[in-house]
């Protein structure tokens, strides 16, 4: 006879009892949806590397978002995609252009959707002519101090325009402190959330995003500022550092291959919300696999997200957000 202590099946035979075994449950309020915003107001161009995602101009934004908000969309993260000639330079001047796509979109969305929580990715790579995330020295390496100063200016300009959250993805050293001080000085630190891409790893997963945002580096790569993917200890140090500099939320990115890092973040700071960014390459890969008949898309996506939550994330940035707004209603 089976030992009494061996019997587990009885505890999860019924769908409801299976849900009781769960430690976390995905809800709509955990999801942040990435949007690519161009400077051409009437543009709506599908991004070939990212199925079902488009670059949109200002005039296409509200009609696109309205039904999603009706279905329960709570938050978006904005990425600017300047396409006009001559908008890029060596220090990313147009990142904080008051008439640029991001600042215009913040104002528009605040006005049209007062309940929507607006996150702004803060980086220079979409706005620099060299495509790197900071300002460079003559030898092509990063000028950290100047980069932090510029990144902080950009973050404060988004906060002033009405962003609820600024999320620096540039990976410069000391930028969290620089931004926090900037927010304090601007009188905005009490109402703007600072989400750090603290543990952001270099690797092959951002390709579709860079195509969408036109932000691939013109030379070299990002390995001297984004973390090496074998660096679990360095990631813990970066998380600790960013918390000490004033980060309100810690992000781990990419998500699915970095569940140990998510769980480390949770362990390093159990009282801080942890976000995971399920990035463009992870999204495109699931679509490609489903298309090839490897699995049913929804089942795989749900399982990946469950893993991310199980590891300790409480916020997920995902291109699958529109799907989840429907799936979570069923
Ligand atoms: C900008 C930025 C990137 C992503 C978020 N912010 C690209 C990069 O670092 O090259 C990636 C998001 C994705 O792949 O979905 N620094
Ligand atoms: Zn960047």
Tab-separated table of C-alpha atoms and ligand atoms in Angstrom:
chain	number	residue	atom	x	y	z
A	1	UNK	CA	0.000	0.000	0.000
A	2	UNK	CA	1.128	3.569	-0.751
A	3	UNK	CA	2.347	5.364	2.352
A	4	UNK	CA	-0.087	7.982	3.685
A	5	UNK	CA	2.633	10.601	3.409
A	6	UNK	CA	3.160	9.714	-0.259
A	7	UNK	CA	-0.286	10.722	-1.425
A	8	UNK	CA	-0.249	14.150	-3.095
A	9	UNK	CA	-2.778	13.710	-5.933
A	10	UNK	CA	-5.781	14.233	-3.667
A	11	UNK	CA	-4.638	17.768	-3.022
A	12	UNK	CA	-4.916	18.867	-6.646
A	13	UNK	CA	-7.509	16.678	-8.335
A	14	UNK	CA	-10.060	19.463	-8.924
A	15	UNK	CA	-9.395	22.664	-10.925
A	16	UNK	CA	-10.143	24.748	-7.843
A	17	UNK	CA	-7.871	22.723	-5.589
A	18	UNK	CA	-5.164	23.069	-8.249
A	19	UNK	CA	-5.524	26.837	-8.086
A	20	UNK	CA	-5.209	26.602	-4.264
A	21	UNK	CA	-1.783	25.037	-4.734
A	22	UNK	CA	-0.604	28.123	-6.555
A	23	UNK	CA	1.455	30.687	-4.738
A	24	UNK	CA	0.800	33.523	-7.132
A	25	UNK	CA	-1.875	34.320	-9.635
A	26	UNK	CA	-1.411	36.614	-12.618
A	27	UNK	CA	-3.752	39.598	-12.523
A	28	UNK	CA	-4.294	42.409	-15.007
A	29	UNK	CA	-2.778	44.976	-12.672
A	30	UNK	CA	0.567	43.146	-12.782
A	31	UNK	CA	0.968	43.777	-16.515
A	32	UNK	CA	2.765	46.624	-18.271
A	33	UNK	CA	2.384	46.840	-22.057
A	34	UNK	CA	5.263	48.206	-24.215
A	35	UNK	CA	4.370	50.769	-26.902
A	36	UNK	CA	6.584	52.078	-29.712
A	37	UNK	CA	5.785	55.696	-30.520
A	38	UNK	CA	7.019	57.392	-33.671
A	39	UNK	CA	7.302	61.042	-34.576
A	40	UNK	CA	5.076	60.612	-37.630
A	41	UNK	CA	1.567	61.220	-36.177
A	42	UNK	CA	-0.395	59.149	-38.695
A	43	UNK	CA	1.908	56.178	-38.866
A	44	UNK	CA	0.817	52.678	-37.907
A	45	UNK	CA	3.401	50.215	-39.159
A	46	UNK	CA	3.451	46.548	-38.155
A	47	UNK	CA	6.851	45.476	-36.820
A	48	UNK	CA	7.827	42.452	-38.858
A	49	UNK	CA	10.020	40.949	-36.136
A	50	UNK	CA	7.276	41.293	-33.495
A	51	UNK	CA	4.008	39.644	-34.536
A	52	UNK	CA	0.904	41.745	-33.700
A	53	UNK	CA	2.952	44.776	-32.581
A	54	UNK	CA	3.131	48.079	-34.452
A	55	UNK	CA	4.947	51.369	-34.316
A	56	UNK	CA	2.350	54.074	-33.884
A	57	UNK	CA	2.199	57.815	-34.225
A	58	UNK	CA	0.276	60.011	-31.789
A	59	UNK	CA	-2.946	60.008	-33.803
A	60	UNK	CA	-3.112	56.212	-33.779
A	61	UNK	CA	-2.497	55.804	-30.084
A	62	UNK	CA	-5.827	56.638	-28.492
A	63	UNK	CA	-7.991	54.560	-30.875
A	64	UNK	CA	-5.642	51.609	-30.361
A	65	UNK	CA	-5.588	51.855	-26.573
A	66	UNK	CA	-9.247	52.568	-25.922
A	67	UNK	CA	-10.490	48.969	-26.285
A	68	UNK	CA	-7.515	47.640	-24.336
A	69	UNK	CA	-8.259	49.987	-21.460
A	70	UNK	CA	-11.891	48.897	-21.532
A	71	UNK	CA	-10.615	45.326	-21.150
A	72	UNK	CA	-8.572	46.297	-18.100
A	73	UNK	CA	-5.197	47.575	-19.299
A	74	UNK	CA	-3.638	49.446	-16.364
A	75	UNK	CA	-0.174	50.432	-17.496
A	76	UNK	CA	2.003	51.034	-20.554
A	77	UNK	CA	5.729	51.607	-21.017
A	78	UNK	CA	6.633	54.092	-23.739
A	79	UNK	CA	9.545	53.837	-26.167
A	80	UNK	CA	10.237	56.685	-28.553
A	81	UNK	CA	11.145	55.879	-32.149
A	82	UNK	CA	12.358	59.024	-33.905
A	83	UNK	CA	12.290	58.440	-37.646
A	84	UNK	CA	12.666	61.984	-38.999
A	85	UNK	CA	15.989	62.887	-40.636
A	86	UNK	CA	18.495	64.577	-38.395
A	87	UNK	CA	16.926	63.727	-35.031
A	88	UNK	CA	19.911	61.725	-33.788
A	89	UNK	CA	23.177	63.124	-32.456
A	90	UNK	CA	26.063	62.062	-30.253
A	91	UNK	CA	24.366	62.829	-26.927
A	92	UNK	CA	20.738	61.966	-27.650
A	93	UNK	CA	19.419	65.528	-27.522
A	94	UNK	CA	16.040	64.555	-28.953
A	95	UNK	CA	15.307	62.137	-26.082
A	96	UNK	CA	13.934	65.060	-24.094
A	97	UNK	CA	12.511	67.047	-27.021
A	98	UNK	CA	9.362	68.681	-25.622
A	99	UNK	CA	7.700	68.086	-28.993
A	100	UNK	CA	9.139	64.597	-29.434
A	101	UNK	CA	7.014	61.452	-29.491
A	102	UNK	CA	7.482	60.421	-25.851
A	103	UNK	CA	6.719	63.721	-24.151
A	104	UNK	CA	3.810	64.350	-26.520
A	105	UNK	CA	2.454	60.862	-25.826
A	106	UNK	CA	2.717	61.289	-22.055
A	107	UNK	CA	0.631	64.446	-22.234
A	108	UNK	CA	-1.901	62.937	-24.599
A	109	UNK	CA	-2.337	59.762	-22.568
A	110	UNK	CA	-2.599	61.615	-19.262
A	111	UNK	CA	-5.377	63.682	-20.747
A	112	UNK	CA	-7.251	60.894	-22.527
A	113	UNK	CA	-6.822	58.128	-19.986
A	114	UNK	CA	-6.420	59.645	-16.510
A	115	UNK	CA	-6.370	56.196	-14.859
A	116	UNK	CA	-3.594	54.769	-17.026
A	117	UNK	CA	-0.211	54.399	-15.274
A	118	UNK	CA	2.457	55.690	-17.613
A	119	UNK	CA	5.950	54.282	-17.449
A	120	UNK	CA	8.709	55.770	-19.622
A	121	UNK	CA	11.753	53.805	-20.599
A	122	UNK	CA	14.705	56.157	-20.180
A	123	UNK	CA	17.635	55.571	-22.500
A	124	UNK	CA	19.649	57.308	-25.176
A	125	UNK	CA	20.117	54.500	-27.706
A	126	UNK	CA	17.013	55.400	-29.707
A	127	UNK	CA	18.313	58.980	-29.970
A	128	UNK	CA	22.074	58.711	-30.430
A	129	UNK	CA	23.647	58.516	-33.879
A	130	UNK	CA	25.988	55.754	-32.627
A	131	UNK	CA	23.106	53.761	-31.087
A	132	UNK	CA	24.754	53.279	-27.697
A	133	UNK	CA	22.854	53.853	-24.462
A	134	UNK	CA	25.133	56.603	-23.142
A	135	UNK	CA	27.541	59.307	-24.254
A	136	UNK	CA	30.851	58.093	-25.653
A	137	UNK	CA	34.482	59.172	-25.311
A	138	UNK	CA	36.641	59.589	-28.375
A	139	UNK	CA	37.914	56.034	-28.020
A	140	UNK	CA	34.331	54.711	-28.195
A	141	UNK	CA	34.081	53.773	-24.508
A	142	UNK	CA	31.441	55.247	-22.234
A	143	UNK	CA	31.731	58.621	-20.585
A	144	UNK	CA	29.828	57.599	-17.459
A	145	UNK	CA	29.471	60.942	-15.668
A	146	UNK	CA	28.198	62.799	-18.724
A	147	UNK	CA	25.866	59.894	-19.510
A	148	UNK	CA	24.348	59.895	-16.016
A	149	UNK	CA	23.833	63.636	-16.177
A	150	UNK	CA	22.060	63.355	-19.524
A	151	UNK	CA	19.979	60.313	-18.512
A	152	UNK	CA	18.856	62.134	-15.354
A	153	UNK	CA	17.845	65.180	-17.406
A	154	UNK	CA	15.812	62.989	-19.735
A	155	UNK	CA	14.133	61.156	-16.843
A	156	UNK	CA	13.212	64.439	-15.160
A	157	UNK	CA	11.814	65.805	-18.433
A	158	UNK	CA	9.472	62.775	-18.680
A	159	UNK	CA	8.467	63.139	-15.031
A	160	UNK	CA	7.741	66.828	-15.544
A	161	UNK	CA	5.583	65.978	-18.555
A	162	UNK	CA	3.504	63.710	-16.329
A	163	UNK	CA	5.027	60.217	-16.402
A	164	UNK	CA	4.083	58.235	-13.293
A	165	UNK	CA	7.220	56.166	-13.516
A	166	UNK	CA	10.647	56.519	-15.092
A	167	UNK	CA	12.533	53.331	-15.904
A	168	UNK	CA	16.180	53.773	-16.913
A	169	UNK	CA	17.398	50.917	-19.114
A	170	UNK	CA	20.785	52.440	-19.989
A	171	UNK	CA	22.862	50.628	-17.328
A	172	UNK	CA	25.207	53.521	-16.533
A	173	UNK	CA	26.790	53.406	-13.077
A	174	UNK	CA	25.106	55.699	-10.579
A	175	UNK	CA	22.136	56.672	-12.746
A	176	UNK	CA	19.555	55.736	-10.139
A	177	UNK	CA	21.071	58.186	-7.697
A	178	UNK	CA	21.385	60.811	-10.440
A	179	UNK	CA	17.726	60.453	-11.389
A	180	UNK	CA	16.531	60.373	-7.770
A	181	UNK	CA	18.412	63.580	-6.999
A	182	UNK	CA	16.991	65.132	-10.173
A	183	UNK	CA	13.470	64.182	-9.128
A	184	UNK	CA	14.022	65.617	-5.639
A	185	UNK	CA	15.335	68.846	-7.088
A	186	UNK	CA	12.359	69.097	-9.438
A	187	UNK	CA	9.951	68.510	-6.551
A	188	UNK	CA	8.730	65.284	-8.104
A	189	UNK	CA	10.342	62.562	-5.998
A	190	UNK	CA	7.201	62.106	-3.896
A	191	UNK	CA	5.016	61.171	-6.834
A	192	UNK	CA	7.218	59.561	-9.461
A	193	UNK	CA	8.209	55.923	-9.173
A	194	UNK	CA	11.758	55.013	-10.099
A	195	UNK	CA	11.957	51.551	-11.636
A	196	UNK	CA	15.505	50.397	-12.229
A	197	UNK	CA	16.427	47.956	-14.957
A	198	UNK	CA	18.889	46.772	-12.305
A	199	UNK	CA	19.701	43.319	-13.608
A	200	UNK	CA	19.666	43.732	-17.354
A	201	UNK	CA	21.731	41.186	-19.219
A	202	UNK	CA	23.513	41.503	-22.546
A	203	UNK	CA	22.641	38.813	-25.042
A	204	UNK	CA	20.693	37.799	-28.112
A	205	UNK	CA	17.198	38.624	-26.818
A	206	UNK	CA	16.736	42.264	-27.793
A	207	UNK	CA	17.098	41.939	-31.580
A	208	UNK	CA	13.431	42.422	-32.520
A	209	UNK	CA	13.202	45.437	-30.204
A	210	UNK	CA	16.219	47.065	-31.784
A	211	UNK	CA	14.655	46.563	-35.189
A	212	UNK	CA	11.394	48.059	-33.912
A	213	UNK	CA	13.079	51.020	-32.238
A	214	UNK	CA	15.943	51.499	-34.686
A	215	UNK	CA	18.356	51.384	-31.770
A	216	UNK	CA	20.997	48.835	-32.719
A	217	UNK	CA	24.527	50.067	-31.945
A	218	UNK	CA	26.381	51.323	-35.047
A	219	UNK	CA	29.542	49.561	-33.839
A	220	UNK	CA	30.464	47.176	-31.052
A	221	UNK	CA	27.895	45.840	-28.596
A	222	UNK	CA	26.545	46.539	-25.125
A	223	UNK	CA	28.649	44.030	-23.197
A	224	UNK	CA	30.584	46.686	-21.293
A	225	UNK	CA	27.450	48.016	-19.626
A	226	UNK	CA	24.754	45.334	-19.730
A	227	UNK	CA	25.567	42.393	-17.455
A	228	UNK	CA	27.250	39.156	-18.594
A	229	UNK	CA	24.627	36.404	-18.438
A	230	UNK	CA	26.832	34.195	-16.256
A	231	UNK	CA	27.120	36.905	-13.602
A	232	UNK	CA	24.719	35.976	-10.827
A	233	UNK	CA	26.834	37.668	-8.157
A	234	UNK	CA	27.318	40.859	-10.142
A	235	UNK	CA	23.549	40.995	-10.691
A	236	UNK	CA	22.980	40.776	-6.930
A	237	UNK	CA	25.469	43.617	-6.429
A	238	UNK	CA	23.732	45.730	-9.076
A	239	UNK	CA	20.366	45.102	-7.406
A	240	UNK	CA	21.731	46.040	-3.969
A	241	UNK	CA	23.425	49.118	-5.392
A	242	UNK	CA	20.316	50.357	-7.182
A	243	UNK	CA	18.202	49.870	-4.055
A	244	UNK	CA	20.709	51.891	-2.055
A	245	UNK	CA	20.544	54.650	-4.687
A	246	UNK	CA	16.787	54.949	-4.390
A	247	UNK	CA	15.135	52.481	-6.783
A	248	UNK	CA	11.488	51.837	-5.871
A	249	UNK	CA	11.158	48.779	-8.089
A	250	UNK	CA	13.843	46.401	-9.325
A	251	UNK	CA	13.597	44.907	-12.782
A	252	UNK	CA	15.166	41.740	-14.116
A	253	UNK	CA	15.540	41.440	-17.885
A	254	UNK	CA	15.207	39.177	-19.882
A	255	UNK	CA	12.852	37.042	-17.822
A	256	UNK	CA	12.484	33.384	-18.724
A	257	UNK	CA	16.160	32.410	-18.730
A	258	UNK	CA	16.848	34.492	-15.624
A	259	UNK	CA	14.459	33.053	-13.065
A	260	UNK	CA	17.305	32.537	-10.607
A	261	UNK	CA	18.040	36.254	-10.807
A	262	UNK	CA	14.369	37.103	-10.184
A	263	UNK	CA	14.409	34.834	-7.177
A	264	UNK	CA	17.682	36.419	-5.989
A	265	UNK	CA	16.135	39.878	-6.314
A	266	UNK	CA	13.202	38.722	-4.211
A	267	UNK	CA	15.601	37.315	-1.640
A	268	UNK	CA	17.905	40.363	-1.597
A	269	UNK	CA	14.931	42.644	-1.029
A	270	UNK	CA	11.770	40.768	-0.039
A	271	UNK	CA	9.923	44.035	0.548
A	272	UNK	CA	10.552	45.558	-2.886
A	273	UNK	CA	8.293	44.878	-5.870
A	274	UNK	CA	10.183	42.918	-8.529
A	275	UNK	CA	9.439	43.439	-12.206
A	276	UNK	CA	10.411	41.059	-14.982
A	277	UNK	CA	10.667	42.128	-18.611
A	278	UNK	CA	9.658	39.320	-20.959
A	279	UNK	CA	11.569	40.829	-23.863
A	280	UNK	CA	11.115	41.023	-27.625
A	281	UNK	CA	13.223	37.960	-28.447
A	282	UNK	CA	11.387	35.845	-25.894
A	283	UNK	CA	8.079	37.012	-27.354
A	284	UNK	CA	9.106	36.389	-30.965
A	285	UNK	CA	10.517	32.975	-30.065
A	286	UNK	CA	7.239	31.769	-28.551
A	287	UNK	CA	5.347	32.971	-31.628
A	288	UNK	CA	7.800	31.245	-33.959
A	289	UNK	CA	7.641	27.988	-32.019
A	290	UNK	CA	3.859	28.014	-31.940
A	291	UNK	CA	3.786	28.697	-35.671
A	292	UNK	CA	6.091	25.716	-36.207
A	293	UNK	CA	3.636	23.526	-34.307
A	294	UNK	CA	5.809	22.983	-31.242
A	295	UNK	CA	2.972	23.915	-28.883
A	296	UNK	CA	-0.203	25.876	-28.574
A	297	UNK	CA	0.794	29.507	-28.066
A	298	UNK	CA	-1.492	30.287	-25.163
A	299	UNK	CA	-0.495	27.216	-23.133
A	300	UNK	CA	3.208	27.998	-23.541
A	301	UNK	CA	2.829	31.693	-22.788
A	302	UNK	CA	0.818	30.979	-19.650
A	303	UNK	CA	3.416	28.499	-18.475
A	304	UNK	CA	6.296	30.949	-19.049
A	305	UNK	CA	4.487	33.689	-17.121
A	306	UNK	CA	3.701	31.267	-14.300
A	307	UNK	CA	7.408	30.509	-14.026
A	308	UNK	CA	8.242	34.208	-13.862
A	309	UNK	CA	5.694	34.754	-11.095
A	310	UNK	CA	6.790	31.623	-9.229
A	311	UNK	CA	10.351	32.936	-9.218
A	312	UNK	CA	9.171	36.052	-7.402
A	313	UNK	CA	8.131	38.715	-9.915
A	314	UNK	CA	5.031	40.741	-9.100
A	315	UNK	CA	5.097	42.953	-12.191
A	316	UNK	CA	5.520	41.671	-15.765
A	317	UNK	CA	6.347	43.804	-18.775
A	318	UNK	CA	4.991	41.846	-21.721
A	319	UNK	CA	4.058	42.161	-25.378
A	320	UNK	CA	1.418	39.489	-24.612
A	321	UNK	CA	-0.531	41.930	-22.428
A	322	UNK	CA	-3.415	42.361	-24.939
A	323	UNK	CA	-3.853	38.568	-25.061
A	324	UNK	CA	-3.821	38.299	-21.276
A	325	UNK	CA	-6.527	40.949	-20.959
A	326	UNK	CA	-8.759	38.473	-22.790
A	327	UNK	CA	-7.418	35.237	-21.357
A	328	UNK	CA	-7.769	36.467	-17.788
A	329	UNK	CA	-11.482	37.066	-18.383
A	330	UNK	CA	-12.173	33.428	-19.263
B	1	LIG	C1	16.843	50.421	-24.454
B	1	LIG	C2	16.026	49.195	-24.230
B	1	LIG	C3	16.142	47.955	-24.855
B	1	LIG	C4	15.102	47.170	-24.366
B	1	LIG	C5	14.413	47.927	-23.425
B	1	LIG	N1	14.993	49.173	-23.356
B	1	LIG	C6	17.103	47.498	-25.904
B	1	LIG	C7	18.523	47.340	-25.592
B	1	LIG	O1	18.965	47.499	-24.466
B	1	LIG	O2	19.242	47.088	-26.550
B	1	LIG	C8	14.810	45.770	-24.792
B	1	LIG	C9	13.372	45.373	-24.768
B	1	LIG	C10	13.025	44.183	-25.604
B	1	LIG	O3	13.885	43.517	-26.219
B	1	LIG	O4	11.838	43.873	-25.655
B	1	LIG	N2	18.088	50.355	-23.832
B	2	LIG	ZN1	19.579	51.850	-24.568
